[in-house]
XYZ file of C-alpha atoms in Angstrom:
681
model
C -13.895 11.567 8.953
C -14.271 7.811 7.795
C -14.569 6.769 11.613
C -16.388 9.941 12.524
C -19.232 8.158 10.218
C -18.676 5.266 11.592
C -19.574 6.646 15.435
C -22.787 8.474 13.846
C -23.777 5.284 12.625
C -23.560 3.423 15.932
C -25.348 6.296 17.715
C -28.046 6.503 15.421
C -28.637 2.712 15.518
C -28.381 3.393 18.903
C -31.299 6.073 18.895
C -33.397 3.888 16.875
C -33.423 0.744 18.621
C -32.787 2.109 22.242
C -29.649 0.186 23.036
C -26.013 0.067 22.058
C -25.737 -2.553 19.011
C -22.262 -2.281 17.496
C -22.212 -2.988 14.255
C -22.459 -7.109 12.779
C -19.313 -8.123 10.552
C -21.250 -10.776 8.569
C -23.969 -9.888 5.655
C -26.268 -12.026 7.445
C -26.141 -9.707 10.510
C -25.998 -6.851 8.949
C -28.833 -7.847 6.684
C -30.990 -8.703 10.299
C -29.784 -5.392 12.028
C -31.132 -3.485 9.033
C -34.359 -5.515 8.897
C -34.592 -4.558 12.485
C -33.987 -0.494 11.618
C -36.634 -0.532 8.858
C -39.715 -2.277 11.221
C -38.969 1.332 13.510
C -39.280 3.875 11.208
C -42.192 5.324 9.997
C -42.733 7.017 6.548
C -42.528 10.994 6.893
C -40.917 11.118 10.456
C -37.996 12.922 11.107
C -35.826 9.900 12.398
C -36.160 8.322 8.870
C -35.275 11.223 7.160
C -32.184 11.772 9.124
C -31.625 7.902 8.284
C -32.162 8.606 4.371
C -29.697 11.321 5.119
C -27.286 9.245 6.971
C -27.158 6.288 4.226
C -26.909 9.061 1.676
C -23.530 10.609 3.374
C -21.746 7.200 2.667
C -19.440 6.589 -0.288
C -21.444 3.656 -2.188
C -23.142 5.564 -4.808
C -19.678 5.258 -7.374
C -19.249 4.472 -10.895
C -16.478 2.968 -12.682
C -14.124 5.136 -13.876
C -10.991 4.068 -16.825
C -7.606 4.720 -15.184
C -4.253 5.158 -16.797
C -5.378 1.744 -18.492
C -2.732 -1.207 -19.734
C 1.032 -0.360 -21.002
C 1.512 -0.710 -24.634
C 3.245 -4.258 -25.556
C 6.949 -4.128 -26.850
C 7.137 -3.046 -30.673
C 8.828 -5.792 -31.548
C 6.079 -8.444 -29.918
C 6.314 -11.507 -32.403
C 3.515 -14.243 -32.893
C 2.166 -16.393 -30.208
C -0.871 -16.291 -32.150
C -1.882 -20.236 -30.236
C -1.488 -17.934 -27.084
C -3.733 -15.307 -27.990
C -6.463 -17.546 -29.525
C -6.708 -19.070 -26.097
C -6.589 -15.973 -24.418
C -9.715 -14.766 -26.601
C -11.566 -18.155 -26.310
C -11.449 -17.365 -22.642
C -12.439 -14.035 -22.882
C -15.265 -14.231 -25.334
C -16.734 -18.011 -24.764
C -20.626 -18.081 -22.982
C -19.713 -18.488 -19.426
C -22.601 -20.829 -17.984
C -21.907 -19.499 -14.553
C -18.462 -19.665 -14.829
C -16.420 -16.256 -14.138
C -13.896 -15.592 -17.244
C -10.091 -15.612 -15.846
C -7.001 -16.894 -17.344
C -3.582 -17.341 -15.722
C -0.529 -17.067 -17.784
C 2.482 -18.169 -16.932
C 5.783 -19.462 -18.029
C 9.865 -19.452 -17.110
C 11.334 -16.360 -16.274
C 11.503 -13.804 -19.032
C 9.370 -16.245 -21.642
C 7.349 -12.939 -22.220
C 4.026 -13.723 -20.162
C 3.774 -10.396 -19.832
C 4.143 -9.029 -23.141
C 1.752 -11.628 -24.214
C -0.729 -9.781 -21.684
C 0.119 -6.542 -23.223
C -0.566 -7.358 -26.587
C -3.797 -9.166 -25.724
C -5.010 -5.840 -24.425
C -3.954 -3.729 -26.978
C -5.451 -5.763 -29.678
C -8.623 -6.296 -28.299
C -9.434 -2.536 -26.623
C -12.679 -3.303 -28.585
C -14.013 -5.851 -26.231
C -14.055 -3.600 -23.389
C -15.575 -0.324 -23.393
C -15.800 0.326 -19.985
C -11.626 0.458 -19.564
C -8.624 -2.051 -18.988
C -6.908 -1.825 -15.402
C -3.540 -2.871 -14.883
C -1.573 -3.438 -11.555
C 1.938 -4.672 -11.501
C 2.535 -6.130 -8.081
C 6.583 -6.141 -8.767
C 6.880 -3.028 -7.272
C 4.164 -2.836 -4.476
C 5.971 -4.465 -0.904
C 9.574 -4.276 -1.305
C 9.907 -7.574 -2.822
C 7.753 -9.214 0.106
C 4.445 -11.160 -0.640
C 1.809 -8.212 -1.195
C -1.480 -8.405 0.985
C -4.805 -9.170 -0.702
C -6.012 -5.883 0.641
C -2.725 -4.027 -0.440
C -3.940 -5.202 -4.374
C -7.879 -4.375 -4.016
C -6.338 -1.055 -2.971
C -4.263 -0.903 -5.715
C -6.659 -1.929 -8.203
C -9.322 0.590 -6.701
C -7.034 3.384 -7.314
C -6.637 2.588 -11.023
C -10.171 2.954 -11.345
C -9.725 6.171 -9.771
C -11.422 5.690 -6.366
C -10.246 8.424 -4.323
C -8.292 7.115 -1.380
C -10.484 8.298 1.253
C -13.320 6.221 -0.801
C -11.928 2.905 -0.260
C -13.280 0.541 2.523
C -10.857 -0.143 5.442
C -11.605 -3.855 5.547
C -10.576 -6.224 2.581
C -14.566 -7.310 2.269
C -15.665 -4.143 1.989
C -12.766 -3.323 -0.956
C -13.782 -6.698 -2.433
C -17.478 -5.508 -2.697
C -16.550 -2.207 -3.996
C -14.560 -3.765 -6.597
C -17.885 -5.767 -7.466
C -20.259 -3.055 -7.643
C -18.216 -0.982 -10.003
C -17.380 -3.887 -12.440
C -20.887 -5.497 -12.169
C -22.191 -5.502 -15.771
C -19.222 -3.783 -16.735
C -17.575 -4.911 -20.054
C -13.832 -4.271 -18.657
C -10.160 -5.963 -18.449
C -8.278 -6.362 -15.394
C -4.697 -7.020 -15.661
C -2.720 -8.427 -12.520
C 1.123 -8.882 -13.563
C 3.776 -10.563 -11.424
C 1.414 -12.248 -9.095
C 2.430 -14.782 -6.925
C 0.294 -16.435 -4.557
C -3.648 -17.330 -5.329
C -4.385 -15.198 -2.032
C -3.457 -11.627 -3.917
C -5.684 -12.358 -7.077
C -8.761 -14.550 -5.473
C -10.944 -11.434 -4.293
C -10.519 -10.238 -8.109
C -12.698 -13.338 -9.912
C -15.173 -11.783 -11.870
C -18.730 -12.224 -10.645
C -20.290 -11.000 -13.513
C -19.739 -12.344 -17.255
C -18.714 -9.226 -18.632
C -15.730 -8.651 -16.855
C -12.112 -10.514 -17.924
C -9.386 -11.126 -15.164
C -6.079 -12.182 -16.745
C -3.109 -12.743 -14.113
C 0.513 -13.170 -14.971
C 2.182 -15.481 -12.736
C 5.778 -14.880 -11.450
C 6.544 -18.427 -12.099
C 4.787 -21.988 -11.924
C 0.837 -21.609 -12.140
C -0.672 -21.706 -8.684
C -4.595 -23.216 -7.943
C -6.638 -19.940 -8.999
C -10.125 -20.819 -10.425
C -8.989 -19.079 -14.119
C -8.187 -20.911 -17.383
C -4.074 -21.801 -17.200
C -2.675 -20.693 -20.459
C 1.244 -21.865 -20.349
C 3.606 -19.429 -22.561
C 5.987 -21.701 -24.382
C 9.293 -20.667 -26.108
C 9.364 -19.106 -29.180
C 9.954 -21.064 -32.480
C 12.907 -20.464 -34.523
C 11.311 -18.823 -37.437
C 9.114 -16.429 -34.536
C 12.798 -15.453 -32.870
C 14.066 -14.515 -36.090
C 11.446 -12.316 -36.528
C 11.746 -10.643 -33.548
C 15.209 -10.203 -34.088
C 14.551 -8.691 -37.436
C 12.045 -6.347 -35.844
C 14.349 -5.312 -32.812
C 17.485 -4.898 -34.459
C 16.760 -4.734 -38.247
C 17.008 -6.980 -41.032
C 20.080 -5.782 -42.027
C 21.945 -6.599 -38.880
C 20.774 -9.527 -38.826
C 22.299 -10.923 -42.042
C 25.173 -9.305 -41.050
C 25.346 -11.712 -37.939
C 24.207 -14.550 -40.446
C 27.276 -16.864 -39.243
C 26.523 -16.399 -35.875
C 22.405 -16.714 -35.786
C 23.099 -20.480 -34.843
C 25.292 -19.757 -31.403
C 22.322 -17.050 -30.777
C 19.404 -18.904 -31.421
C 20.838 -21.828 -29.352
C 22.024 -19.548 -26.198
C 18.342 -17.658 -26.223
C 16.601 -20.895 -26.515
C 13.097 -19.351 -27.606
C 13.100 -16.796 -24.374
C 12.198 -13.339 -25.302
C 14.473 -11.401 -23.058
C 17.440 -13.148 -24.269
C 16.197 -12.375 -28.126
C 15.765 -8.659 -27.123
C 19.008 -8.413 -25.442
C 20.675 -10.199 -28.258
C 19.065 -7.813 -30.779
C 20.447 -4.697 -28.576
C 23.973 -6.322 -28.873
C 23.121 -6.771 -32.802
C 22.385 -3.288 -32.677
C 25.007 -2.014 -30.785
C 28.170 -4.030 -31.717
C 26.668 -5.142 -35.736
C 27.849 -8.409 -35.145
C 28.398 -10.530 -31.055
C 31.718 -10.619 -29.562
C 34.206 -13.152 -29.466
C 33.625 -13.021 -25.688
C 30.016 -12.958 -25.857
C 29.777 -16.110 -27.815
C 32.629 -17.878 -26.167
C 30.584 -17.056 -22.681
C 29.645 -20.513 -21.313
C 25.972 -22.035 -21.464
C 23.755 -22.450 -18.759
C 20.367 -24.785 -19.206
C 18.875 -21.205 -18.243
C 18.603 -18.687 -21.199
C 18.267 -15.612 -19.241
C 21.351 -16.940 -17.478
C 23.350 -17.616 -20.284
C 22.108 -14.027 -22.073
C 23.693 -11.994 -18.944
C 26.824 -13.656 -18.682
C 27.336 -12.805 -22.557
C 26.068 -9.131 -22.125
C 28.589 -8.942 -19.157
C 31.452 -10.092 -21.472
C 31.425 -7.172 -23.605
C 30.495 -4.416 -21.107
C 33.016 -2.506 -19.371
C 33.868 -4.119 -15.896
C 32.783 -1.242 -13.647
C 29.217 -1.327 -14.970
C 29.222 -5.239 -14.760
C 30.473 -4.324 -10.937
C 28.105 -1.649 -10.600
C 25.283 -3.789 -11.124
C 26.355 -6.675 -9.233
C 26.642 -4.798 -6.216
C 22.905 -2.695 -6.837
C 21.692 -6.271 -7.305
C 22.476 -7.723 -3.975
C 19.552 -5.895 -2.369
C 16.793 -6.847 -4.444
C 15.816 -3.222 -4.658
C 12.084 -2.869 -6.111
C 13.948 0.509 -7.606
C 17.359 1.594 -8.402
C 18.387 5.026 -8.231
C 21.535 7.007 -8.891
C 22.063 6.831 -5.596
C 21.158 3.189 -4.216
C 23.682 2.494 -6.819
C 26.214 5.081 -5.967
C 26.288 3.784 -2.212
C 26.384 0.361 -4.011
C 29.428 0.641 -5.761
C 30.782 3.648 -3.472
C 30.980 5.857 -6.334
C 29.553 9.304 -6.956
C 25.211 9.460 -7.885
C 26.478 10.965 -11.622
C 28.915 8.455 -11.962
C 26.239 5.680 -10.936
C 23.765 7.690 -13.674
C 26.135 7.199 -16.128
C 26.586 3.377 -15.323
C 23.222 2.865 -14.815
C 22.112 4.202 -18.482
C 24.986 2.493 -20.306
C 23.724 -0.837 -18.388
C 19.881 -0.170 -19.518
C 21.409 0.440 -23.399
C 22.714 -3.128 -22.895
C 19.197 -4.690 -21.246
C 21.245 -5.597 -18.230
C 18.717 -3.348 -16.364
C 15.004 -1.843 -16.879
C 14.618 2.210 -16.575
C 11.302 3.222 -15.242
C 11.635 6.632 -15.755
C 12.570 9.383 -13.521
C 15.944 8.397 -12.996
C 14.603 5.034 -11.455
C 15.431 1.152 -12.875
C 14.569 -1.971 -12.334
C 16.496 -5.493 -12.550
C 14.453 -8.416 -14.108
C 14.120 -10.670 -11.269
C 16.154 -13.870 -12.938
C 18.677 -11.048 -13.965
C 19.150 -9.873 -10.754
C 19.256 -13.106 -9.378
C 22.308 -13.859 -11.362
C 24.091 -10.652 -10.729
C 23.702 -11.070 -7.136
C 24.522 -14.452 -7.469
C 27.987 -14.151 -9.201
C 28.872 -10.843 -7.100
C 30.798 -12.908 -4.134
C 32.628 -15.138 -6.592
C 33.607 -11.986 -8.816
C 33.975 -9.581 -6.158
C 34.556 -11.147 -2.710
C 32.058 -11.529 0.494
C 33.557 -8.483 1.943
C 32.891 -6.205 -0.600
C 29.413 -7.316 -0.802
C 28.820 -7.127 2.575
C 30.160 -3.573 2.568
C 27.809 -2.648 -0.556
C 24.939 -3.734 1.045
C 25.463 -1.829 4.567
C 26.265 1.493 2.412
C 23.116 0.902 0.745
C 21.042 0.500 4.370
C 22.786 3.057 5.813
C 22.066 5.477 2.936
C 18.113 4.421 3.033
C 18.075 4.823 6.779
C 19.490 8.480 6.693
C 17.271 9.025 4.153
C 14.161 7.332 6.014
C 14.884 9.214 9.107
C 15.454 12.921 7.800
C 11.906 12.194 5.681
C 10.424 10.915 8.986
C 11.531 14.066 11.179
C 10.731 16.257 8.556
C 6.970 14.899 8.494
C 6.024 15.010 11.819
C 8.986 17.295 13.208
C 7.376 17.423 17.041
C 6.730 13.760 17.137
C 8.233 11.609 19.824
C 7.511 8.524 18.208
C 10.279 9.203 15.013
C 13.891 9.615 15.674
C 15.400 12.986 15.304
C 17.127 13.757 11.961
C 20.407 11.937 11.882
C 24.234 13.730 11.504
C 24.522 12.212 7.997
C 22.240 12.537 4.952
C 19.957 15.534 3.442
C 17.268 17.007 5.492
C 14.275 17.666 4.162
C 12.675 21.596 3.751
C 9.359 20.664 5.179
C 6.766 18.244 6.217
C 5.180 17.810 2.850
C 8.795 17.227 1.262
C 9.684 14.926 3.875
C 6.254 12.623 3.551
C 6.162 12.702 -0.106
C 10.042 11.330 0.180
C 8.831 8.460 2.206
C 6.020 7.582 -0.085
C 8.176 7.913 -3.637
C 10.641 5.754 -1.470
C 8.558 3.343 0.081
C 9.495 0.033 -1.848
C 12.624 -0.076 -1.215
C 12.366 1.301 2.718
C 9.909 -1.667 3.571
C 12.911 -4.049 1.349
C 15.598 -2.405 3.118
C 14.099 -4.107 6.680
C 14.295 -7.606 5.253
C 17.407 -7.267 4.011
C 18.484 -5.424 7.086
C 17.050 -8.517 9.077
C 18.696 -11.177 6.528
C 22.501 -9.265 6.687
C 21.920 -9.031 10.950
C 21.912 -5.268 10.814
C 19.525 -5.196 13.831
C 19.718 -1.438 14.563
C 19.005 -0.158 11.138
C 15.914 -2.923 10.700
C 14.325 -1.291 14.164
C 15.324 2.186 13.072
C 13.861 1.793 9.237
C 10.780 -0.031 11.110
C 10.371 3.308 13.281
C 10.779 5.505 10.452
C 7.670 4.288 8.591
C 5.564 5.993 11.009
C 4.274 8.827 9.112
C 3.701 6.404 6.292
C 0.963 4.888 7.839
C -0.434 7.945 10.349
C -0.408 10.374 7.395
C -0.129 8.895 4.069
C -2.319 5.623 4.750
C -0.321 2.548 3.675
C -1.014 0.541 5.970
C -1.361 -2.774 4.268
C 1.387 -2.109 2.149
C 3.519 -1.677 5.368
C 2.337 -4.593 7.345
C 4.502 -7.194 6.223
C 7.494 -5.430 6.743
C 6.421 -3.556 10.106
C 5.798 -7.489 11.068
C 9.285 -8.116 10.574
C 10.772 -5.292 11.794
C 8.589 -6.087 15.387
C 9.546 -9.961 15.342
C 13.149 -8.684 14.902
C 12.931 -6.304 17.902
C 11.330 -8.776 20.451
C 14.188 -10.994 19.503
C 17.468 -8.691 19.962
C 15.873 -5.890 21.531
C 12.617 -7.012 23.570
C 13.792 -3.830 26.623
C 14.054 -1.127 23.617
C 11.781 1.021 23.336
C 11.906 0.427 19.589
C 10.000 -2.668 20.258
C 6.720 -1.424 21.775
C 6.688 1.879 19.050
C 6.723 -1.081 16.408
C 3.744 -2.807 17.942
C 1.717 0.330 18.261
C 2.250 0.902 14.566
C 1.363 -2.494 13.878
C -1.581 -1.785 16.000
C -2.545 0.918 14.374
C -2.404 -0.279 10.854
C -4.590 -3.386 12.218
C -7.153 -0.981 13.362
C -7.398 1.440 10.308
C -7.993 -1.784 8.581
C -10.303 -2.752 11.093
C -8.796 -6.129 12.250
C -10.053 -5.422 15.624
C -8.572 -8.488 17.684
C -5.254 -8.730 15.891
C -5.006 -4.744 16.290
C -5.860 -5.284 20.211
C -3.363 -8.053 20.869
C -0.636 -5.604 18.959
C -2.208 -2.769 21.640
C -1.850 -5.144 24.553
C 1.757 -6.195 23.801
C 3.080 -2.304 23.451
C 1.046 -1.673 26.329
C 3.256 -4.579 28.280
C 6.362 -3.706 26.842
C 6.037 0.150 27.477
C 5.316 -0.709 31.263
C 8.017 -3.035 31.671
C 10.661 -0.647 30.380
C 9.023 2.008 32.680
C 8.538 4.771 29.419
C 5.057 6.224 31.207
C 4.428 8.391 28.313
C 4.632 5.553 25.974
C 2.305 3.146 28.330
C -0.098 6.446 28.559
C -0.171 6.815 24.795
C -0.746 2.765 23.924
C -3.370 2.559 26.634
C -5.293 5.924 24.830
C -5.257 3.619 21.438
C -6.934 1.068 23.200
C -9.493 3.341 24.237
C -9.936 4.158 20.460
C -9.744 0.899 19.055
C -12.835 -0.092 21.722
C -14.660 3.615 20.646
C -14.404 2.740 17.248
C -16.455 -0.710 18.136
C -19.217 1.381 19.805
C -17.975 0.420 23.360
C -18.145 3.389 24.810
C -17.721 2.196 28.666
C -14.499 0.518 27.877
C -13.271 3.571 25.565
C -14.064 5.471 28.794
C -11.845 3.391 31.081
C -8.976 3.505 28.829
C -8.915 7.084 28.247
C -9.360 7.804 32.441
C -6.396 5.088 32.558
C -4.289 7.088 30.376
C -4.979 10.199 31.829
C -3.832 8.949 35.192
C -0.223 8.439 33.462
C -0.160 11.775 31.519
C -0.990 13.671 34.910
C 1.703 11.661 36.715
C 4.490 12.018 34.217
C 3.242 16.471 34.493
C 3.845 15.959 38.547
C 6.969 14.352 37.703
C 8.612 16.391 35.093
C 6.617 19.584 35.656
C 4.789 22.050 33.089
C 4.924 20.705 29.799
C 2.713 21.866 26.816
C 2.348 18.216 24.639
C 1.205 16.636 27.522
C -1.571 19.282 28.098
C -1.994 18.941 24.377
C -2.506 14.879 25.397
C -4.784 15.619 27.897
C -6.918 17.622 26.010
C -6.941 15.272 23.232
C -8.035 12.703 25.877
C -11.246 15.017 27.332
C -11.818 15.019 23.513
C -12.124 11.540 22.943
C -13.769 10.717 26.644
C -16.389 13.279 25.114
C -16.779 11.117 22.140
C -17.133 7.739 24.208
C -19.842 9.263 26.820
C -21.778 10.769 23.679
C -22.333 7.108 22.529
C -23.719 5.721 25.937
C -25.932 8.425 26.040
C -24.588 10.487 28.982
C -25.206 13.557 26.844
C -24.447 16.599 29.981
C -21.282 14.958 31.055
C -19.884 14.403 27.456
C -20.788 18.471 26.804
C -18.731 19.108 29.916
C -15.754 17.203 28.572
C -16.158 18.594 25.140
C -15.982 22.006 26.314
C -12.815 21.185 28.305
C -11.038 20.119 24.918
C -12.587 23.183 23.300
C -11.355 25.628 25.263
C -7.466 24.133 25.760
C -7.533 24.168 21.556
C -9.256 27.636 21.365
C -6.417 28.871 23.933
C -3.659 27.233 21.826
C -5.163 28.558 18.139
C -5.256 24.806 16.979
C -8.093 25.171 14.620
C -8.381 22.037 13.050
C -8.736 19.975 16.396
C -11.004 22.830 17.665
C -13.051 22.164 14.464
C -13.121 18.812 15.032
C -13.957 19.219 18.931
C -16.784 21.487 17.391
C -18.442 18.537 15.465
C -18.646 16.034 18.156
C -20.058 19.151 20.198
C -22.622 19.099 17.160
C -23.413 15.527 17.280
C -23.969 15.817 20.800
C -26.383 18.471 20.344
C -27.832 16.972 17.592
C -28.575 13.340 19.407
C -29.939 15.559 22.601
C -32.641 16.967 20.270
C -30.738 20.705 20.269
C -31.217 21.876 16.984
C -30.228 25.522 17.027
C -27.072 24.572 19.241
C -25.884 22.012 17.162
C -26.480 24.212 13.705
C -24.145 26.699 15.460
C -21.703 24.261 16.371
C -21.560 23.138 12.417
C -20.817 26.978 11.106
C -18.428 27.887 13.712
C -16.484 24.515 12.533
C -17.124 25.199 8.832
C -15.211 28.808 9.572
C -12.222 27.032 11.077
C -11.721 24.429 8.013
C -9.012 24.975 5.631
C -10.477 25.117 2.139
C -8.428 21.749 1.185
C -10.293 20.046 4.185
C -12.991 18.548 1.972
C -14.115 15.160 3.365
C -14.463 17.255 7.006
C -16.651 19.991 5.042
C -18.572 17.577 3.604
C -19.046 15.482 6.755
C -20.596 18.613 8.412
C -22.856 19.725 5.289
C -24.551 16.117 5.729
C -24.399 16.519 9.498
C -26.216 19.831 8.629
C -29.242 17.957 7.052
C -29.475 15.460 9.465
C -30.286 18.388 12.112
C -32.321 19.938 9.598
C -34.547 16.630 9.465
C -35.004 16.760 13.136
C -38.665 17.186 14.023
């Protein structure tokens, strides 16, 4: 319905100015267009009232709403007084035109995240309008997170409904700034890896404080850089006492120098050592004799592995190989070739030893440096063949799950593969889509892992299985990096396969939804060329149809109509070749609707109504209530443009009756359209 509103805006501009005028992409262009429209409007006239209703229907009047807040800091958080003072100084200084922002950084495991969480908890009174937290470690399956995806997540934490999130990065940034303007709020972005991810969040208001935690060395963000140093010996001992208890630390007094040396001021290492003191009362000889390293995290993991059962260490090493954003009992079981029940017990044991972090709901995550150490030592301890087999089993398991879920989510779509023989099917569309959404980070990561391990077929099949995720769930920005990987691999290894154009089509869809029009058109044209070269007439027609939609949403009605006519010729060729086919008839009916909308934008209202009525007759005959409601909405728009107020209101009433109760955006759109019609004179 957001795209429908875009078309209505194009049409309203055309009626006001008497010419087709695409929406400018620059702020200055929008302002110039606004001034020209304003000069044509007179107080009290119907067209002026229509503009008031149209602008009032746009999602502009949102207010900042506190979300889940920042997670609590660890109970054993110790000292860091100097770092906290620096943060407090930045958060409360006089701005003098400079935004309040800080970049916390330090080596892995040092405790940068804990500092950010503690600062938020201790200074909640500074931020009565809310604290907002996003952790990028789980966002894109281990790939670099796109800036627009970061903005989407921040706006989601601010309780902006998905349907109200702007399509473009600039639109998201504008909404973020409007929501936070003048608000005393804290925004924490954890595990950022590039300046591009967080630069759009730089405050434009002195009351807002942006706190970024870097994964690794600092980057060139316009912020105060604050290093988190190793814990001093006094503070390290205090942390051990808080985490393990003073009595347990006293019992291990003889071994305390070795513990302090091995942990080297690293927060993760000390918490892990504390868990050992709680469990075994005193460090084992094996852990104290474990080889030392200049990296305290790796030294600590060696010590932990020395005292855990070999089966537990084996499972963790194999599960760490893929750098999975979330490790479940299924993933660990596939990796180690054990049952999910055994894997669940082993993961719980590893979590007790701080070898893996519990996330809740049976999901776990390796600290990045811990996972890297386990993966690096898997080959020397278990052999290259065992490691390769483990990765293959996980990829196969994820691929089967993804294809089952995609098939359940879109059971009649030729764009997804049929359900595989292996794996468990899903009960219905909602369950299949929910599974894709829940597992999306691992699926996106699996595409990269499959490419790295040269599992080409798996890489491409996983990419194709993402179609319901981008079509129905709207994860366009998150899916982009993985889809680019899969499409590149398809072009390199399977350029003549049906999967290569399908992946480029998915990329075109994602980019079109994000209104990156030129990129979307390039991907769509690549898909058309590849479908044509493969002789896949259905795919070619579908891609040409999408090219038409891209032109339609850019207000180029004549070019859109040309694309729709070309796609229609190919659908009819298929009908001639294959005989009567319900899906092809449905595709032609949808083309009739799209063509009617393009003609409406061109001002060819009689022909527009004829095409829309043709589509209406098909959807009435087939009992497709929702598509019928959408077509009636288009007919109402056409009647409104023609000045046929009575017809427009009748179409609106009929469309409203057909809509299901949960179609809230469409119902609201019809309400606003009715108000525009009633404003006509």
